[in-house]
Amino acid sequence: MSSKAKFQAIRGTRDLLPPDTALWNRVEQTAHEVFTTYGYGEIRPPIFEPTDLFARAVGGDTDIVSKEMYTFQNPTGLAPMFREKEMVGTLAEMSPESEMISLRPEATASVCRAYIEHNMQQMPQPVKLYYMGPMFRRERPQKGRYRQFYQIGAEILGGPDAPAIDAELIEMLMTFFDKCGLQGTELSINSIGHAADNCRRGYVAKLREELLKVKDKLGADSQRRIETNPLRVLDSKLEHEQPIIAALPHIADHLCDECKAHYAAVKRELEARGVTYRENWRLVRGLDYYMRTTFEITAKGLGSQNAVCGGGRYDGLVELLGGPPTKGIGFAIGEDRLILSLQEGGRAPAAQGRDVYIAWMGEHAYATAIRAAKTLRSAGFRVELPASELKFGKALERASKLGSRFALILGDNEIQSGEWTLKNLATSEQQKLSEQALLEYLHTASGS
Ligand code: HAM
């Protein structure tokens, strides 16, 4: 890159800018509020973790781990830039012991790692945690799909084997979407049983057998998945595979009695909470840790990337990561997609204007303007104080461009008389007010 070349955000990453960030903050605030009412506490795990954590939790054969993680070697010793003089190449720092680390592609693995690391099984169970923040996957970028994207997620760890836990988690999620004003949400649920011969393993064997019979008619990805993970064939979006998939056996007919009873109870519990759902026997999800309940929510205005949330139960995961046998269930919302859908639905906030633009002229007026700006801001008003003197005409023009409601005009006359001029920029009405009367007037005008 030449010294004059402009830098751009890396492909698949982007800047979130005002006024959009106001909507992001509102959504995040709603999550804090709603999740708190259900007894969840916030966890902030690190952005990077040992690669092995994700490989073991999410699964080495999944797309996420095998293709999409940002992985690098964590050099041992000091970083090269702290060394004397010559830059020591990072590669020279590598030793066989240096650890492979990855930017997190998701956070469930981290939450389970933290549960074990901080002995949370000693706390009252279940432990309910939520998180929000950036995740990283090297996917092909498109609308609603980024390489740095944001999730808002929640996990419940420990506690009894109660379908009410699954249902209450989903109820909370739907309440959150409702409070955000998200339109056209559709909840799909399924049960993928547990890994036993008389349950999912038996079904997968049957599925593989059936898929082998139609192998020639399938695309390359599905053909490969017959061996690696036949369940993922059910995820296929390829047009010509749809009639073939429709004729495959359904997992619901192959669940063991306990998983069947659990699934039936989850549905009853959802109905008791007035949560509407659709069953989708093809909902298997792309991460290895799931068992029993899986669910996904789609929303309007998102095109092909319309899954705004995914989640499910993962009872064996804590144990797989070296902890005690522990139940677990959770979800992650794609915040970028949630925001997109809200914006498409007209929920975007308008650009933030100013309550008061202070048009000042003269040294005395400037000192008063500084004081007035401070007082008005501490009373909660959005105030613009221009950094250099402007003719009143120019200042009023700027005030309008910034979407200001009022202009406070401070010149020699105002300073001498102590009566300030307030102009309503929508009606062009002007009035003279003392400092105290101005504050009262603005409070009344803004309804505060
Ligand atoms: P996931 O289905 O991989 O599940 O991701 C959850 C959501 O994150 C997706 O439904 C989507 O909205 C959003 N998402 C995923 N990838 C991208 C991307 N490249 N760009 C934009 N949005 C994306 C998980 O991550 C699990 N950890 C969820 C979970 C929590 N299961 C149990 N607990």
Short mmCIF file of C-alpha atoms and ligand atoms in Angstrom, two decimals:
data_model
loop_
_atom_site.label_atom_id
_atom_site.label_comp_id
_atom_site.label_asym_id
_atom_site.label_seq_id
_atom_site.Cartn_x
_atom_site.Cartn_y
_atom_site.Cartn_z
CA MET A 1 0.00 0.00 0.00
CA SER A 2 1.47 3.39 -0.98
CA SER A 3 1.79 5.99 1.78
CA LYS A 4 -1.14 7.95 0.29
CA ALA A 5 -3.51 5.01 -0.11
CA LYS A 6 -6.65 5.34 1.99
CA PHE A 7 -7.37 2.75 4.62
CA GLN A 8 -10.71 1.00 4.62
CA ALA A 9 -12.38 -1.22 7.15
CA ILE A 10 -11.42 -4.84 6.47
CA ARG A 11 -13.85 -6.85 4.31
CA GLY A 12 -16.70 -8.17 6.41
CA THR A 13 -16.18 -5.55 9.14
CA ARG A 14 -17.86 -2.15 9.32
CA ASP A 15 -18.20 1.00 11.36
CA LEU A 16 -21.42 1.44 13.28
CA LEU A 17 -22.24 5.14 13.13
CA PRO A 18 -24.74 7.62 14.53
CA PRO A 19 -27.70 7.76 14.30
CA ASP A 20 -27.72 3.92 13.98
CA THR A 21 -25.73 3.50 17.19
CA ALA A 22 -28.64 5.08 19.11
CA LEU A 23 -30.76 2.09 18.03
CA TRP A 24 -27.98 -0.34 19.00
CA ASN A 25 -27.86 1.24 22.45
CA ARG A 26 -31.63 1.10 22.81
CA VAL A 27 -31.68 -2.60 21.88
CA GLU A 28 -28.86 -3.38 24.31
CA GLN A 29 -30.54 -1.41 27.08
CA THR A 30 -33.76 -3.37 26.46
CA ALA A 31 -31.77 -6.63 26.76
CA HIS A 32 -30.25 -5.51 30.08
CA GLU A 33 -33.70 -4.62 31.40
CA VAL A 34 -35.64 -7.66 30.19
CA PHE A 35 -32.99 -10.23 31.11
CA THR A 36 -32.59 -8.70 34.58
CA THR A 37 -36.31 -9.16 35.25
CA TYR A 38 -35.78 -12.91 34.61
CA GLY A 39 -32.90 -13.07 37.10
CA TYR A 40 -29.94 -13.10 34.70
CA GLY A 41 -26.57 -11.48 35.44
CA GLU A 42 -24.16 -10.19 32.81
CA ILE A 43 -20.93 -12.02 31.98
CA ARG A 44 -18.17 -10.46 29.87
CA PRO A 45 -15.85 -13.21 28.68
CA PRO A 46 -12.65 -12.46 26.73
CA ILE A 47 -12.69 -11.93 22.97
CA PHE A 48 -10.05 -14.64 22.40
CA GLU A 49 -9.66 -18.07 23.92
CA PRO A 50 -7.58 -21.20 23.25
CA THR A 51 -8.54 -22.64 19.84
CA ASP A 52 -9.06 -26.03 21.48
CA LEU A 53 -11.93 -24.68 23.56
CA PHE A 54 -13.96 -23.93 20.42
CA ALA A 55 -12.79 -27.06 18.61
CA ARG A 56 -13.96 -29.23 21.47
CA ALA A 57 -17.20 -27.37 22.21
CA VAL A 58 -18.48 -26.39 18.77
CA GLY A 59 -16.94 -29.42 17.01
CA GLY A 60 -13.86 -29.87 14.80
CA ASP A 61 -15.92 -30.84 11.74
CA THR A 62 -18.31 -27.89 11.86
CA ASP A 63 -17.99 -25.09 9.31
CA ILE A 64 -17.29 -22.65 12.14
CA VAL A 65 -14.23 -24.49 13.44
CA SER A 66 -12.93 -26.07 10.24
CA LYS A 67 -13.22 -22.98 8.00
CA GLU A 68 -14.29 -19.81 9.71
CA MET A 69 -12.21 -19.07 12.80
CA TYR A 70 -9.55 -16.38 13.01
CA THR A 71 -6.76 -18.42 14.54
CA PHE A 72 -3.20 -17.46 15.30
CA GLN A 73 -0.29 -18.48 17.42
CA ASN A 74 0.06 -16.65 20.70
CA PRO A 75 3.78 -15.81 20.75
CA THR A 76 5.62 -16.70 23.94
CA GLY A 77 7.61 -14.02 25.76
CA LEU A 78 7.33 -10.30 25.13
CA ALA A 79 5.75 -8.98 21.97
CA PRO A 80 8.48 -8.09 19.41
CA MET A 81 7.79 -4.37 19.49
CA PHE A 82 9.01 -4.17 23.09
CA ARG A 83 12.36 -5.70 22.15
CA GLU A 84 15.36 -3.51 21.52
CA LYS A 85 16.07 -1.99 18.12
CA GLU A 86 15.50 -4.49 15.34
CA MET A 87 12.00 -5.81 14.89
CA VAL A 88 12.07 -9.47 15.64
CA GLY A 89 9.73 -11.32 13.30
CA THR A 90 6.76 -12.84 15.08
CA LEU A 91 7.50 -16.21 13.54
CA ALA A 92 10.90 -16.28 15.24
CA GLU A 93 9.03 -16.03 18.52
CA MET A 94 7.13 -19.23 17.96
CA SER A 95 8.05 -22.18 20.04
CA PRO A 96 6.38 -25.56 19.90
CA GLU A 97 4.65 -24.75 23.21
CA SER A 98 3.15 -21.49 22.02
CA GLU A 99 -0.55 -21.75 22.19
CA MET A 100 -3.03 -21.48 19.30
CA ILE A 101 -5.70 -18.93 20.06
CA SER A 102 -8.83 -17.88 18.18
CA LEU A 103 -11.09 -14.86 18.11
CA ARG A 104 -14.35 -16.18 19.52
CA PRO A 105 -16.83 -17.29 16.85
CA GLU A 106 -19.52 -17.62 19.55
CA ALA A 107 -19.68 -17.35 23.33
CA THR A 108 -21.40 -20.47 24.68
CA ALA A 109 -18.04 -22.27 24.94
CA SER A 110 -16.57 -19.33 26.89
CA VAL A 111 -19.52 -19.19 29.28
CA CYS A 112 -19.16 -22.92 30.02
CA ARG A 113 -15.40 -22.49 30.48
CA ALA A 114 -16.08 -19.65 32.92
CA TYR A 115 -18.70 -21.73 34.78
CA ILE A 116 -16.07 -24.42 35.38
CA GLU A 117 -13.19 -22.03 36.06
CA HIS A 118 -15.11 -20.07 38.70
CA ASN A 119 -16.72 -23.12 40.33
CA MET A 120 -20.15 -21.77 39.61
CA GLN A 121 -21.64 -25.19 40.37
CA GLN A 122 -21.21 -24.13 44.03
CA MET A 123 -23.64 -21.26 43.51
CA PRO A 124 -27.44 -21.63 43.70
CA GLN A 125 -28.50 -23.49 40.52
CA PRO A 126 -29.32 -22.84 37.79
CA VAL A 127 -26.89 -20.03 37.02
CA LYS A 128 -28.38 -17.58 34.50
CA LEU A 129 -25.97 -15.46 32.50
CA TYR A 130 -26.21 -13.16 29.51
CA TYR A 131 -23.64 -11.44 27.30
CA MET A 132 -23.37 -9.10 24.36
CA GLY A 133 -20.45 -8.29 22.12
CA PRO A 134 -18.56 -8.99 18.90
CA MET A 135 -18.01 -12.47 17.44
CA PHE A 136 -15.79 -13.36 14.48
CA ARG A 137 -16.37 -15.79 11.62
CA ARG A 138 -14.64 -15.77 8.25
CA GLU A 139 -17.82 -16.23 6.22
CA ARG A 140 -18.60 -14.80 2.79
CA PRO A 141 -19.92 -11.30 3.59
CA GLN A 142 -23.39 -10.31 2.38
CA LYS A 143 -26.42 -8.47 3.74
CA GLY A 144 -26.86 -9.61 7.34
CA ARG A 145 -23.64 -11.63 7.30
CA TYR A 146 -20.40 -10.11 8.51
CA ARG A 147 -17.00 -11.32 9.65
CA GLN A 148 -17.24 -9.24 12.79
CA PHE A 149 -20.82 -9.39 13.98
CA TYR A 150 -22.54 -8.89 17.30
CA GLN A 151 -24.51 -11.29 19.44
CA ILE A 152 -26.72 -10.85 22.46
CA GLY A 153 -26.92 -14.21 24.15
CA ALA A 154 -28.08 -15.92 27.32
CA GLU A 155 -27.22 -19.26 28.93
CA ILE A 156 -28.72 -21.24 31.82
CA LEU A 157 -26.33 -23.68 33.44
CA GLY A 158 -27.06 -26.30 36.11
CA GLY A 159 -30.37 -26.95 37.79
CA PRO A 160 -32.92 -29.69 37.26
CA ASP A 161 -34.00 -31.52 34.11
CA ALA A 162 -37.09 -29.34 33.73
CA PRO A 163 -38.71 -28.49 30.37
CA ALA A 164 -40.00 -25.31 32.07
CA ILE A 165 -36.43 -23.99 31.87
CA ASP A 166 -36.43 -24.32 28.06
CA ALA A 167 -39.84 -22.67 27.83
CA GLU A 168 -39.05 -19.78 30.15
CA LEU A 169 -35.84 -19.01 28.24
CA ILE A 170 -37.80 -18.87 24.97
CA GLU A 171 -40.55 -16.79 26.61
CA MET A 172 -37.89 -14.27 27.72
CA LEU A 173 -36.47 -14.13 24.21
CA MET A 174 -39.85 -13.47 22.62
CA THR A 175 -40.62 -10.82 25.27
CA PHE A 176 -37.34 -9.12 24.40
CA PHE A 177 -38.13 -9.11 20.65
CA ASP A 178 -41.57 -7.77 21.44
CA LYS A 179 -40.18 -4.94 23.58
CA CYS A 180 -37.75 -4.06 20.75
CA GLY A 181 -40.72 -3.81 18.37
CA LEU A 182 -39.44 -6.55 16.05
CA GLN A 183 -42.04 -7.49 13.44
CA GLY A 184 -42.95 -10.76 11.78
CA THR A 185 -41.04 -13.01 14.19
CA GLU A 186 -41.49 -16.75 13.73
CA LEU A 187 -40.29 -19.24 16.29
CA SER A 188 -39.37 -22.72 15.02
CA ILE A 189 -38.63 -25.54 17.43
CA ASN A 190 -37.45 -29.13 17.22
CA SER A 191 -35.93 -31.85 19.36
CA ILE A 192 -32.81 -33.63 18.15
CA GLY A 193 -32.79 -36.13 21.03
CA HIS A 194 -29.63 -37.29 22.72
CA ALA A 195 -26.59 -39.26 21.56
CA ALA A 196 -27.71 -42.86 22.15
CA ASP A 197 -28.36 -45.85 19.91
CA ASN A 198 -32.06 -45.81 20.74
CA CYS A 199 -32.28 -42.07 20.04
CA ARG A 200 -30.29 -39.69 17.78
CA ARG A 201 -27.47 -42.11 16.95
CA GLY A 202 -30.02 -44.62 15.72
CA TYR A 203 -31.73 -41.93 13.67
CA VAL A 204 -28.46 -40.72 12.15
CA ALA A 205 -27.63 -44.30 11.09
CA LYS A 206 -31.05 -44.63 9.47
CA LEU A 207 -30.67 -41.23 7.81
CA ARG A 208 -27.26 -42.17 6.42
CA GLU A 209 -28.70 -45.40 5.05
CA GLU A 210 -31.51 -43.51 3.29
CA LEU A 211 -29.15 -40.80 2.00
CA LEU A 212 -26.78 -43.38 0.52
CA LYS A 213 -29.68 -44.67 -1.59
CA VAL A 214 -30.12 -41.22 -3.20
CA LYS A 215 -26.46 -40.13 -3.08
CA ASP A 216 -26.18 -39.60 -6.87
CA LYS A 217 -29.00 -37.06 -6.83
CA LEU A 218 -27.39 -34.90 -4.13
CA GLY A 219 -24.97 -31.99 -4.50
CA ALA A 220 -21.29 -32.28 -3.50
CA ASP A 221 -21.78 -30.74 -0.03
CA SER A 222 -24.58 -33.09 0.90
CA GLN A 223 -22.69 -36.08 -0.52
CA ARG A 224 -19.77 -35.25 1.75
CA ARG A 225 -22.07 -34.75 4.73
CA ILE A 226 -23.50 -38.25 4.39
CA GLU A 227 -20.19 -39.34 5.88
CA THR A 228 -19.27 -36.39 8.13
CA ASN A 229 -22.64 -35.30 9.53
CA PRO A 230 -25.81 -36.53 7.80
CA LEU A 231 -28.01 -34.29 10.00
CA ARG A 232 -26.58 -31.24 8.24
CA VAL A 233 -28.04 -32.44 4.93
CA LEU A 234 -31.41 -31.44 6.38
CA ASP A 235 -30.12 -27.83 6.45
CA SER A 236 -29.61 -27.76 2.68
CA LYS A 237 -31.20 -24.87 0.82
CA LEU A 238 -30.51 -26.35 -2.65
CA GLU A 239 -33.72 -26.35 -4.69
CA HIS A 240 -33.28 -29.75 -6.31
CA GLU A 241 -32.55 -31.45 -2.96
CA GLN A 242 -35.80 -30.31 -1.34
CA PRO A 243 -38.10 -33.12 -2.60
CA ILE A 244 -35.45 -35.70 -1.68
CA ILE A 245 -35.12 -34.29 1.85
CA ALA A 246 -38.90 -34.10 2.27
CA ALA A 247 -39.06 -37.88 1.85
CA LEU A 248 -36.41 -38.64 4.52
CA PRO A 249 -37.36 -40.11 7.92
CA HIS A 250 -38.23 -37.61 10.69
CA ILE A 251 -36.25 -37.54 13.92
CA ALA A 252 -39.45 -37.24 15.99
CA ASP A 253 -40.23 -40.86 15.08
CA HIS A 254 -36.87 -42.03 16.39
CA LEU A 255 -36.56 -40.23 19.76
CA CYS A 256 -36.21 -42.32 22.92
CA ASP A 257 -39.10 -42.17 25.42
CA GLU A 258 -37.39 -39.63 27.70
CA CYS A 259 -36.55 -37.24 24.87
CA LYS A 260 -40.04 -37.62 23.44
CA ALA A 261 -41.58 -36.80 26.83
CA HIS A 262 -39.21 -33.85 27.27
CA TYR A 263 -40.15 -32.41 23.88
CA ALA A 264 -43.88 -32.83 24.55
CA ALA A 265 -43.46 -31.07 27.90
CA VAL A 266 -41.52 -28.17 26.34
CA LYS A 267 -44.41 -27.63 23.91
CA ARG A 268 -46.96 -27.74 26.74
CA GLU A 269 -44.89 -25.27 28.75
CA LEU A 270 -44.65 -22.91 25.78
CA GLU A 271 -48.41 -23.06 25.32
CA ALA A 272 -48.94 -22.34 29.04
CA ARG A 273 -46.90 -19.16 28.48
CA GLY A 274 -48.78 -18.12 25.37
CA VAL A 275 -45.70 -18.51 23.16
CA THR A 276 -46.63 -19.45 19.59
CA TYR A 277 -44.28 -21.79 17.75
CA ARG A 278 -43.97 -23.81 14.61
CA GLU A 279 -42.39 -27.25 14.59
CA ASN A 280 -39.63 -27.81 12.05
CA TRP A 281 -38.23 -31.33 11.99
CA ARG A 282 -35.32 -30.13 9.82
CA LEU A 283 -34.00 -27.70 12.43
CA VAL A 284 -30.74 -29.40 13.46
CA ARG A 285 -28.40 -26.37 13.91
CA GLY A 286 -24.77 -26.20 12.86
CA LEU A 287 -22.95 -26.65 16.17
CA ASP A 288 -22.14 -30.07 17.64
CA TYR A 289 -23.05 -29.41 21.27
CA TYR A 290 -26.83 -29.46 20.88
CA MET A 291 -29.18 -32.14 22.17
CA ARG A 292 -32.97 -32.23 22.68
CA THR A 293 -34.52 -28.75 22.24
CA THR A 294 -33.31 -26.65 19.31
CA PHE A 295 -34.93 -23.43 18.15
CA GLU A 296 -34.52 -20.56 15.73
CA ILE A 297 -36.33 -17.27 15.20
CA THR A 298 -36.70 -15.58 11.84
CA ALA A 299 -37.79 -11.99 11.25
CA LYS A 300 -38.94 -9.83 8.34
CA GLY A 301 -36.85 -7.79 5.93
CA LEU A 302 -33.67 -9.85 6.10
CA GLY A 303 -33.56 -11.70 2.77
CA SER A 304 -31.75 -15.03 2.82
CA GLN A 305 -30.00 -14.39 6.16
CA ASN A 306 -33.28 -14.25 8.06
CA ALA A 307 -32.34 -16.19 11.23
CA VAL A 308 -32.23 -13.52 13.88
CA CYS A 309 -31.61 -15.96 16.73
CA GLY A 310 -30.57 -19.55 17.28
CA GLY A 311 -30.26 -21.69 20.35
CA GLY A 312 -30.80 -24.97 22.06
CA ARG A 313 -30.01 -27.36 24.86
CA TYR A 314 -26.47 -28.67 25.43
CA ASP A 315 -26.51 -30.89 28.52
CA GLY A 316 -23.15 -32.61 27.95
CA LEU A 317 -21.06 -29.56 27.14
CA VAL A 318 -19.75 -28.54 30.57
CA GLU A 319 -18.66 -32.12 31.18
CA LEU A 320 -17.02 -32.28 27.75
CA LEU A 321 -14.97 -29.25 28.77
CA GLY A 322 -13.77 -30.92 31.96
CA GLY A 323 -16.48 -29.83 34.41
CA PRO A 324 -19.09 -31.78 36.36
CA PRO A 325 -22.21 -33.16 34.58
CA THR A 326 -24.32 -30.03 34.10
CA LYS A 327 -27.47 -29.16 32.20
CA GLY A 328 -27.33 -26.23 29.82
CA ILE A 329 -29.47 -24.29 27.39
CA GLY A 330 -29.14 -20.91 25.71
CA PHE A 331 -29.52 -18.74 22.66
CA ALA A 332 -27.70 -16.05 20.72
CA ILE A 333 -29.39 -13.23 18.86
CA GLY A 334 -27.65 -11.81 15.79
CA GLU A 335 -27.74 -8.15 16.82
CA ASP A 336 -26.77 -6.87 13.34
CA ARG A 337 -29.76 -8.70 11.87
CA LEU A 338 -32.08 -7.58 14.64
CA ILE A 339 -31.08 -3.96 13.95
CA LEU A 340 -31.48 -4.42 10.17
CA SER A 341 -34.95 -5.84 10.62
CA LEU A 342 -35.96 -3.02 13.00
CA GLN A 343 -34.69 -0.47 10.48
CA GLU A 344 -36.55 -2.13 7.61
CA GLY A 345 -39.66 -1.99 9.80
CA GLY A 346 -39.22 1.76 10.25
CA ARG A 347 -38.02 1.55 13.84
CA ALA A 348 -34.85 3.57 13.27
CA PRO A 349 -34.50 6.67 15.42
CA ALA A 350 -34.16 9.98 13.59
CA ALA A 351 -30.78 11.66 13.51
CA GLN A 352 -30.20 13.24 16.89
CA GLY A 353 -30.74 16.98 16.75
CA ARG A 354 -30.01 19.58 19.43
CA ASP A 355 -32.38 21.16 21.91
CA VAL A 356 -30.52 24.42 21.97
CA TYR A 357 -27.95 26.00 19.65
CA ILE A 358 -26.17 28.91 21.30
CA ALA A 359 -25.51 31.73 18.83
CA TRP A 360 -23.08 34.11 20.49
CA MET A 361 -21.18 37.23 19.39
CA GLY A 362 -18.56 39.15 21.38
CA GLU A 363 -16.18 38.29 24.19
CA HIS A 364 -18.63 38.95 27.04
CA ALA A 365 -21.32 36.98 25.34
CA TYR A 366 -18.88 34.08 24.86
CA ALA A 367 -18.19 33.83 28.61
CA THR A 368 -21.94 33.80 29.28
CA ALA A 369 -22.47 31.26 26.47
CA ILE A 370 -19.96 28.87 28.05
CA ARG A 371 -21.74 29.15 31.39
CA ALA A 372 -25.18 28.77 29.82
CA ALA A 373 -24.07 25.67 27.88
CA LYS A 374 -22.84 24.06 31.10
CA THR A 375 -26.05 24.83 32.99
CA LEU A 376 -28.31 23.61 30.19
CA ARG A 377 -26.29 20.42 29.68
CA SER A 378 -26.34 19.58 33.36
CA ALA A 379 -30.12 20.00 33.21
CA GLY A 380 -30.06 17.29 30.50
CA PHE A 381 -30.51 19.38 27.33
CA ARG A 382 -28.57 18.65 24.15
CA VAL A 383 -26.62 21.82 23.51
CA GLU A 384 -24.37 22.97 20.68
CA LEU A 385 -21.90 25.73 21.49
CA PRO A 386 -20.00 26.83 18.36
CA ALA A 387 -16.27 26.93 18.99
CA SER A 388 -15.72 30.20 17.14
CA GLU A 389 -17.72 33.38 16.64
CA LEU A 390 -20.26 33.37 13.81
CA LYS A 391 -22.48 36.15 12.48
CA PHE A 392 -26.01 35.55 13.81
CA GLY A 393 -27.38 34.77 10.33
CA LYS A 394 -24.74 32.10 9.73
CA ALA A 395 -25.20 30.71 13.25
CA LEU A 396 -28.96 30.31 12.75
CA GLU A 397 -28.33 28.52 9.48
CA ARG A 398 -26.02 26.04 11.24
CA ALA A 399 -28.56 25.63 14.04
CA SER A 400 -31.22 24.57 11.52
CA LYS A 401 -28.85 22.18 9.75
CA LEU A 402 -28.15 20.45 13.05
CA GLY A 403 -31.88 20.00 13.63
CA SER A 404 -31.98 22.32 16.65
CA ARG A 405 -35.31 23.17 18.25
CA PHE A 406 -34.23 26.51 19.69
CA ALA A 407 -31.47 29.03 19.17
CA LEU A 408 -30.33 30.95 22.22
CA ILE A 409 -29.07 34.29 20.97
CA LEU A 410 -26.45 36.01 23.11
CA GLY A 411 -25.08 39.38 21.97
CA ASP A 412 -24.14 42.65 23.69
CA ASN A 413 -27.80 43.61 24.25
CA GLU A 414 -28.64 40.36 25.97
CA ILE A 415 -25.58 40.52 28.22
CA GLN A 416 -26.31 44.13 29.26
CA SER A 417 -30.02 43.58 29.94
CA GLY A 418 -29.77 40.05 31.41
CA GLU A 419 -32.71 39.15 29.17
CA TRP A 420 -31.71 36.41 26.72
CA THR A 421 -33.30 35.88 23.31
CA LEU A 422 -34.74 32.45 22.57
CA LYS A 423 -35.84 31.70 19.04
CA ASN A 424 -38.09 28.77 18.18
CA LEU A 425 -36.62 27.55 14.90
CA ALA A 426 -39.79 25.82 13.73
CA THR A 427 -42.10 28.83 14.19
CA SER A 428 -39.46 31.65 14.08
CA GLU A 429 -41.08 33.11 17.22
CA GLN A 430 -38.70 34.98 19.51
CA GLN A 431 -38.99 35.82 23.16
CA LYS A 432 -36.86 37.43 25.87
CA LEU A 433 -36.24 35.39 29.00
CA SER A 434 -34.10 35.65 32.12
CA GLU A 435 -31.69 32.78 32.73
CA GLN A 436 -33.98 31.19 35.32
CA ALA A 437 -37.11 31.68 33.20
CA LEU A 438 -35.28 30.13 30.22
CA LEU A 439 -34.61 26.92 32.10
CA GLU A 440 -38.21 26.70 33.23
CA TYR A 441 -39.49 27.42 29.74
CA LEU A 442 -37.26 24.73 28.16
CA HIS A 443 -38.33 22.16 30.76
CA THR A 444 -41.98 22.89 30.00
CA ALA A 445 -41.37 22.84 26.24
CA SER A 446 -39.65 19.45 26.42
CA GLY A 447 -42.22 18.05 28.82
CA SER A 448 -39.58 17.25 31.47
P1 HAM B 1 -25.50 -19.48 15.78
O1 HAM B 1 -26.74 -19.99 15.17
O2 HAM B 1 -24.22 -19.87 15.18
O3 HAM B 1 -25.53 -19.93 17.31
O4 HAM B 1 -25.56 -17.90 15.84
C1 HAM B 1 -26.66 -17.23 16.43
C2 HAM B 1 -27.09 -16.06 15.59
O5 HAM B 1 -25.98 -15.21 15.35
C3 HAM B 1 -27.60 -16.42 14.20
O6 HAM B 1 -28.96 -16.79 14.23
C4 HAM B 1 -27.40 -15.11 13.46
O7 HAM B 1 -28.49 -14.23 13.74
C5 HAM B 1 -26.16 -14.53 14.11
N1 HAM B 1 -24.99 -14.75 13.23
C6 HAM B 1 -24.25 -15.87 13.08
N2 HAM B 1 -23.26 -15.68 12.19
C7 HAM B 1 -23.38 -14.40 11.75
C8 HAM B 1 -22.66 -13.58 10.81
N3 HAM B 1 -21.60 -14.04 10.15
N4 HAM B 1 -23.09 -12.31 10.60
C9 HAM B 1 -24.16 -11.81 11.27
N5 HAM B 1 -24.87 -12.53 12.17
C10 HAM B 1 -24.49 -13.82 12.41
C11 HAM B 1 -24.58 -19.61 18.22
O8 HAM B 1 -23.69 -18.83 18.05
C12 HAM B 1 -24.80 -20.32 19.53
N6 HAM B 1 -23.67 -19.97 20.45
C13 HAM B 1 -26.13 -19.93 20.15
C14 HAM B 1 -26.38 -20.57 21.46
C15 HAM B 1 -26.19 -20.03 22.68
N7 HAM B 1 -26.78 -21.83 21.65
C16 HAM B 1 -26.86 -22.06 22.93
N8 HAM B 1 -26.48 -20.99 23.57
#
